[in-house]
Short mmCIF file of C-alpha atoms in Angstrom, two decimals:
data_model
loop_
_atom_site.label_atom_id
_atom_site.label_comp_id
_atom_site.label_asym_id
_atom_site.label_seq_id
_atom_site.Cartn_x
_atom_site.Cartn_y
_atom_site.Cartn_z
CA MET A 1 19.35 11.40 11.59
CA TYR A 2 21.25 8.64 13.33
CA ARG A 3 25.01 8.17 12.90
CA ILE A 4 27.02 5.05 13.58
CA ILE A 5 30.56 5.76 14.83
CA SER A 6 32.94 3.04 15.99
CA SER A 7 30.12 0.49 16.17
CA LYS A 8 28.17 2.77 18.48
CA LEU A 9 25.02 4.75 17.81
CA ILE A 10 24.94 8.48 18.48
CA VAL A 11 21.45 9.66 19.47
CA PRO A 12 20.72 13.40 19.20
CA SER A 13 20.26 15.11 22.54
CA LYS A 14 16.82 16.39 21.59
CA CYS A 15 15.64 12.78 21.51
CA ILE A 16 16.28 12.41 25.26
CA GLN A 17 14.26 14.66 27.52
CA GLY A 18 16.21 16.54 30.14
CA LEU A 19 19.64 15.87 28.62
CA ASN A 20 21.73 18.45 26.80
CA PHE A 21 24.43 16.15 25.46
CA PRO A 22 24.52 13.21 23.01
CA VAL A 23 23.92 9.78 24.46
CA VAL A 24 25.91 6.78 23.20
CA VAL A 25 24.11 3.44 23.11
CA PRO A 26 25.25 0.09 21.68
CA SER A 27 24.55 -0.29 17.97
CA VAL A 28 22.68 -3.56 18.62
CA SER A 29 19.78 -1.48 19.96
CA PHE A 30 19.30 0.24 16.62
CA TYR A 31 16.06 -0.46 14.79
CA GLU A 32 14.62 0.89 11.59
CA ILE A 33 12.25 3.83 11.86
CA ARG A 34 10.09 4.74 8.91
CA LYS A 35 9.98 8.45 8.17
CA SER A 36 6.43 8.38 6.84
CA GLY A 37 3.10 7.48 8.39
CA TYR A 38 1.51 8.01 11.79
CA GLU A 39 1.92 6.44 15.20
CA ASP A 40 -0.56 3.80 16.29
CA ARG A 41 -2.56 5.48 19.04
CA THR A 42 -4.72 2.41 19.67
CA GLN A 43 -1.84 0.21 20.84
CA LYS A 44 -2.28 -0.80 24.48
CA LYS A 45 0.32 -1.93 26.98
CA VAL A 46 0.04 -5.50 28.24
CA SER A 47 1.67 -7.35 31.12
CA THR A 48 4.73 -9.55 30.69
CA ARG A 49 2.75 -12.70 31.42
CA GLN A 50 0.13 -11.84 28.83
CA SER A 51 2.85 -11.03 26.31
CA ILE A 52 4.39 -14.48 26.79
CA ARG A 53 1.02 -16.16 26.33
CA ASP A 54 0.27 -14.19 23.19
CA GLY A 55 3.75 -14.91 21.88
CA LEU A 56 3.35 -18.68 22.28
CA LYS A 57 0.00 -18.58 20.48
CA GLU A 58 1.53 -16.53 17.70
CA LEU A 59 4.47 -18.93 17.43
CA LYS A 60 2.12 -21.88 16.96
CA LYS A 61 0.27 -19.99 14.24
CA GLU A 62 3.45 -18.96 12.43
CA ILE A 63 4.81 -22.53 12.44
CA LYS A 64 1.58 -23.65 10.80
CA ASN A 65 1.92 -20.90 8.17
CA TRP A 66 5.52 -21.90 7.51
CA THR A 67 4.45 -25.52 7.00
CA GLU A 68 1.86 -24.43 4.44
CA GLU A 69 4.49 -22.37 2.61
CA VAL A 70 6.82 -25.36 2.36
CA LYS A 71 4.01 -27.58 1.04
CA GLU A 72 2.99 -24.96 -1.51
CA GLY A 73 6.59 -24.56 -2.68
CA CYS A 74 6.96 -28.29 -3.23
CA THR A 75 3.71 -28.68 -5.16
CA PHE A 76 3.88 -25.46 -7.23
CA ASP A 77 3.79 -26.01 -10.98
CA PRO A 78 5.46 -23.08 -12.83
CA ILE A 79 3.67 -23.97 -16.08
CA MET A 80 0.19 -23.96 -14.54
CA GLY A 81 1.05 -20.79 -12.64
CA MET A 82 1.62 -18.75 -15.78
CA PRO A 83 -1.22 -16.31 -16.64
CA LEU A 84 -3.35 -17.11 -19.66
CA PRO A 85 -3.84 -14.36 -22.28
CA GLY A 86 -7.18 -12.59 -21.96
CA GLU A 87 -8.06 -14.28 -18.67
CA VAL A 88 -8.61 -12.11 -15.59
CA ASP A 89 -6.99 -13.44 -12.43
CA LYS A 90 -8.92 -11.97 -9.51
CA GLN A 91 -6.60 -10.68 -6.80
CA TRP A 92 -9.32 -9.43 -4.44
CA CYS A 93 -13.03 -10.29 -4.56
CA PHE A 94 -15.54 -8.33 -2.52
CA ASN A 95 -18.52 -10.29 -1.28
CA GLU A 96 -20.04 -11.46 1.99
CA ASN A 97 -17.07 -13.79 2.58
CA ALA A 98 -14.41 -11.13 1.91
CA LYS A 99 -11.81 -10.46 4.61
CA PHE A 100 -12.11 -6.75 5.30
CA ASP A 101 -9.35 -7.10 7.90
CA ASP A 102 -6.97 -7.16 4.92
CA TRP A 103 -7.87 -3.53 4.21
CA VAL A 104 -7.16 -0.28 6.04
CA VAL A 105 -9.61 2.60 5.58
CA THR A 106 -8.47 6.07 6.61
CA SER A 107 -9.44 9.71 6.12
CA ASP A 108 -8.12 13.08 7.22
CA SER A 109 -10.39 13.12 10.28
CA ASP A 110 -8.62 10.03 11.67
CA HIS A 111 -5.51 12.16 12.21
CA ASP A 112 -7.30 15.38 13.23
CA GLU A 113 -6.44 16.94 9.88
CA GLY A 114 -9.93 17.40 8.44
CA TYR A 115 -13.57 16.38 8.58
CA SER A 116 -13.87 13.67 5.92
CA THR A 117 -15.23 10.24 6.84
CA SER A 118 -15.15 6.90 5.03
CA SER A 119 -15.90 3.21 5.48
CA LEU A 120 -15.62 -0.12 3.66
CA SER A 121 -18.62 -2.40 4.00
CA ILE A 122 -20.99 -4.73 2.16
CA SER A 123 -23.40 -3.09 -0.27
CA PRO A 124 -27.08 -4.11 -0.54
CA THR A 125 -26.13 -6.16 -3.62
CA GLY A 126 -23.50 -8.13 -1.67
CA LYS A 127 -20.41 -6.38 -3.07
CA GLY A 128 -17.77 -4.18 -1.49
CA LEU A 129 -18.82 -0.59 -0.84
CA PHE A 130 -16.26 2.19 -0.32
CA SER A 131 -18.30 5.19 0.76
CA GLY A 132 -18.24 8.26 2.95
CA ASN A 133 -18.29 12.02 2.89
CA LEU A 134 -15.50 14.18 1.47
CA SER A 135 -14.85 17.57 3.06
CA THR A 136 -12.16 20.10 2.18
CA GLN A 137 -12.82 22.17 5.32
CA LEU A 138 -9.57 22.95 7.12
CA VAL A 139 -8.85 22.36 10.78
CA ARG A 140 -8.06 25.62 12.55
CA ASP A 141 -4.72 24.63 14.01
CA GLY A 142 -2.46 26.80 11.86
CA LYS A 143 -0.64 23.76 10.46
CA VAL A 144 -2.95 21.94 8.04
CA LYS A 145 -2.99 23.63 4.64
CA ARG A 146 -4.95 21.07 2.60
CA ALA A 147 -7.69 18.63 3.54
CA GLY A 148 -10.17 16.32 1.88
CA TYR A 149 -9.14 12.72 1.30
CA CYS A 150 -10.48 9.24 2.02
CA ASN A 151 -8.45 6.13 1.29
CA MET A 152 -8.79 2.35 1.28
CA ARG A 153 -5.57 0.36 1.07
CA SER A 154 -4.60 -3.29 1.24
CA ILE A 155 -2.17 -4.35 3.94
CA ARG A 156 1.26 -5.55 2.90
CA PRO A 157 1.48 -9.32 2.34
CA GLN A 158 3.56 -11.26 4.82
CA LYS A 159 5.20 -14.65 4.95
CA SER A 160 5.45 -16.75 8.06
CA PHE A 161 7.13 -15.26 11.14
CA LYS A 162 6.05 -11.75 10.08
CA ARG A 163 8.45 -11.49 7.15
CA ASP A 164 7.53 -8.77 4.67
CA SER A 165 6.64 -10.07 1.24
CA PHE A 166 5.46 -8.71 -2.11
CA HIS A 167 2.82 -9.29 -4.75
CA ASP A 168 4.52 -10.62 -7.87
CA TRP A 169 2.57 -9.23 -10.85
CA SER A 170 5.46 -9.41 -13.31
CA GLY A 171 3.53 -11.75 -15.62
CA TYR A 172 0.67 -9.29 -16.16
CA THR A 173 0.23 -6.15 -18.24
CA HIS A 174 -3.11 -4.70 -17.10
CA LEU A 175 -5.02 -3.94 -13.93
CA VAL A 176 -8.73 -4.82 -14.24
CA LEU A 177 -11.51 -3.58 -11.96
CA ARG A 178 -15.24 -4.27 -12.10
CA LEU A 179 -17.02 -1.48 -10.27
CA ARG A 180 -20.00 0.82 -10.13
CA GLY A 181 -19.26 4.44 -9.32
CA ASP A 182 -21.00 7.74 -8.80
CA GLY A 183 -19.39 9.77 -11.58
CA ARG A 184 -16.46 10.95 -9.44
CA SER A 185 -12.82 10.48 -10.33
CA TYR A 186 -10.70 8.45 -7.92
CA MET A 187 -6.98 7.81 -7.65
CA ILE A 188 -5.44 4.34 -7.85
CA THR A 189 -2.19 3.86 -5.94
CA LEU A 190 0.30 1.02 -6.19
CA GLY A 191 3.01 0.78 -3.56
CA ALA A 192 6.39 -0.69 -4.50
CA ALA A 193 9.05 -0.81 -1.80
CA GLY A 194 12.64 -0.64 -3.02
CA TYR A 195 15.86 -1.94 -1.52
CA PHE A 196 16.98 1.46 -0.20
CA ASP A 197 15.35 3.94 2.16
CA VAL A 198 15.11 6.56 -0.60
CA ASN A 199 12.60 4.27 -2.33
CA TRP A 200 10.32 3.70 0.65
CA ASN A 201 7.97 6.53 -0.35
CA ASP A 202 7.82 5.67 -4.06
CA GLN A 203 4.29 5.13 -5.31
CA PHE A 204 2.63 4.79 -8.71
CA HIS A 205 -0.68 6.44 -9.56
CA PHE A 206 -3.31 6.59 -12.22
CA ALA A 207 -6.81 8.09 -12.35
CA LEU A 208 -9.92 5.93 -12.09
CA TYR A 209 -12.86 7.46 -13.96
CA THR A 210 -16.33 6.22 -13.05
CA ARG A 211 -19.75 6.57 -14.60
CA GLY A 212 -22.84 7.45 -12.63
CA GLY A 213 -25.92 5.32 -12.96
CA PRO A 214 -27.00 1.77 -12.29
CA HIS A 215 -24.69 -0.06 -14.69
CA TRP A 216 -21.43 -1.82 -13.83
CA GLN A 217 -18.26 -0.92 -15.68
CA ILE A 218 -14.97 -2.73 -16.26
CA SER A 219 -11.86 -0.54 -16.12
CA LYS A 220 -8.78 -2.03 -17.78
CA ILE A 221 -5.66 0.03 -17.09
CA PRO A 222 -2.20 -0.82 -18.48
CA PHE A 223 0.56 -0.79 -15.87
CA SER A 224 2.65 1.25 -18.31
CA LYS A 225 0.32 4.24 -17.79
CA PHE A 226 1.06 4.57 -14.07
CA TYR A 227 3.35 7.48 -13.16
CA MET A 228 5.75 7.58 -10.22
CA THR A 229 5.59 9.94 -7.25
CA SER A 230 7.59 10.31 -4.06
CA LYS A 231 5.91 11.81 -0.99
CA GLY A 232 3.11 13.01 -3.24
CA ARG A 233 5.35 14.78 -5.77
CA ILE A 234 5.46 13.66 -9.40
CA GLN A 235 9.05 12.80 -10.31
CA ASP A 236 10.84 14.13 -13.39
CA ALA A 237 12.70 10.84 -13.87
CA GLN A 238 9.91 8.36 -14.46
CA GLU A 239 10.44 4.61 -14.45
CA PRO A 240 8.27 1.49 -14.95
CA ILE A 241 6.57 -0.16 -12.02
CA PRO A 242 8.65 -2.95 -10.46
CA LEU A 243 5.77 -5.41 -10.76
CA ASN A 244 7.63 -8.10 -8.85
CA ARG A 245 7.75 -5.92 -5.71
CA ILE A 246 4.20 -4.62 -5.24
CA THR A 247 3.46 -3.97 -1.57
CA GLY A 248 -0.10 -2.71 -1.72
CA PHE A 249 -3.08 -1.42 -3.70
CA GLY A 250 -5.18 1.58 -2.79
CA ILE A 251 -8.07 3.75 -3.96
CA THR A 252 -8.32 7.37 -2.85
CA ALA A 253 -11.20 9.85 -3.06
CA CYS A 254 -9.59 13.30 -3.29
CA ASP A 255 -11.24 15.21 -6.16
CA LYS A 256 -11.94 18.31 -3.97
CA ASN A 257 -15.71 18.01 -4.47
CA ASN A 258 -17.43 18.27 -1.10
CA GLY A 259 -20.19 15.79 -0.47
CA PRO A 260 -20.90 12.07 -0.23
CA PHE A 261 -19.16 9.54 -2.47
CA ARG A 262 -19.96 5.93 -3.24
CA LEU A 263 -17.85 3.32 -5.05
CA GLU A 264 -19.10 -0.25 -5.31
CA ILE A 265 -16.43 -2.84 -6.14
CA ASP A 266 -16.93 -6.38 -7.40
CA TYR A 267 -13.32 -7.46 -7.89
CA ILE A 268 -9.78 -6.24 -8.53
CA GLY A 269 -7.88 -8.44 -10.94
CA LEU A 270 -4.93 -8.77 -13.30
CA GLU A 271 -4.72 -9.59 -17.00
CA MET A 272 -1.96 -10.43 -19.44
CA ASP A 273 -2.33 -9.00 -22.95
CA PRO A 274 0.37 -10.30 -25.33
CA SER A 275 -0.31 -7.47 -27.79
CA HIS A 276 0.60 -4.80 -25.25
CA LYS A 277 4.31 -4.08 -25.72
CA GLU A 278 4.58 -0.68 -24.02
CA ILE A 279 6.82 -0.66 -20.95
CA SER A 280 6.30 2.94 -19.88
CA ALA A 281 4.21 5.70 -21.41
CA TYR A 282 6.55 8.39 -20.11
CA GLU A 283 10.00 9.62 -21.11
CA GLN A 284 12.85 7.58 -19.64
CA TYR A 285 16.03 9.21 -18.36
CA LYS A 286 19.43 7.58 -18.15
CA VAL A 287 21.20 8.21 -14.87
CA PRO A 288 24.76 7.29 -13.79
CA TYR A 289 25.24 3.73 -12.62
CA PHE A 290 26.35 4.78 -9.14
CA TYR A 291 22.85 6.10 -8.39
CA ALA A 292 20.83 3.91 -5.99
CA GLY A 293 18.02 2.08 -7.73
CA TYR A 294 16.71 -1.26 -8.82
#
């Protein structure tokens, strides 16, 4: 862990190769490091000149995005923006014009932790196709204890100038998916970043059951049924999803059944049901007010 003492940052000696004593650096050089995730091995070093060129192009693009945000804010009608009961607002549609760059597809083999493979592509019917092969075979490195997962996840929304943003789903009560599965069970994941670092790994899950066969199905899942986990562990103190701070949506194949899987997706949408009054399907605990939270 880092410690800030007298406006200076103390860096552990093990962080600096060849040094056996703490190194003091100015606190202005501190930057936030996420404790979860993997390093980007595909990132390449570029020259200073090329970095300046890329930066100027990016600045022009971000100014254009900022202009669009200002125009949208001035013309937004809060009445027309309210969801209509029983109407599905499609958040993501999968067709030939879909932007697959907005999705990240990973599996355990991408991090040398297994042999599963997965991909997101266009199906023969022109819809999104999340498919691959699931394998629970372990890598013989003496470290990996469990294997067998494939995941597709949306990237976090951003405002202009690379500012992190959120999906605001506070006006909706249900998640709606139109899909065609293979009979497997999948896991739906909703990310919701909190204000404090202890909330960075909070996620909300619910099972997605599919039918095999040629027919499409519509899965309508109340947000109140999602349960909270942190670093993969189900928490005793459950709480409702902060729907105004959704950072991402994901689907994971991890049912421990070796073999190919196939999930065809038409759209992922949201619906508001006025008759649904449940906030959370799980027991709520009262904690002291000095606890960090929302």
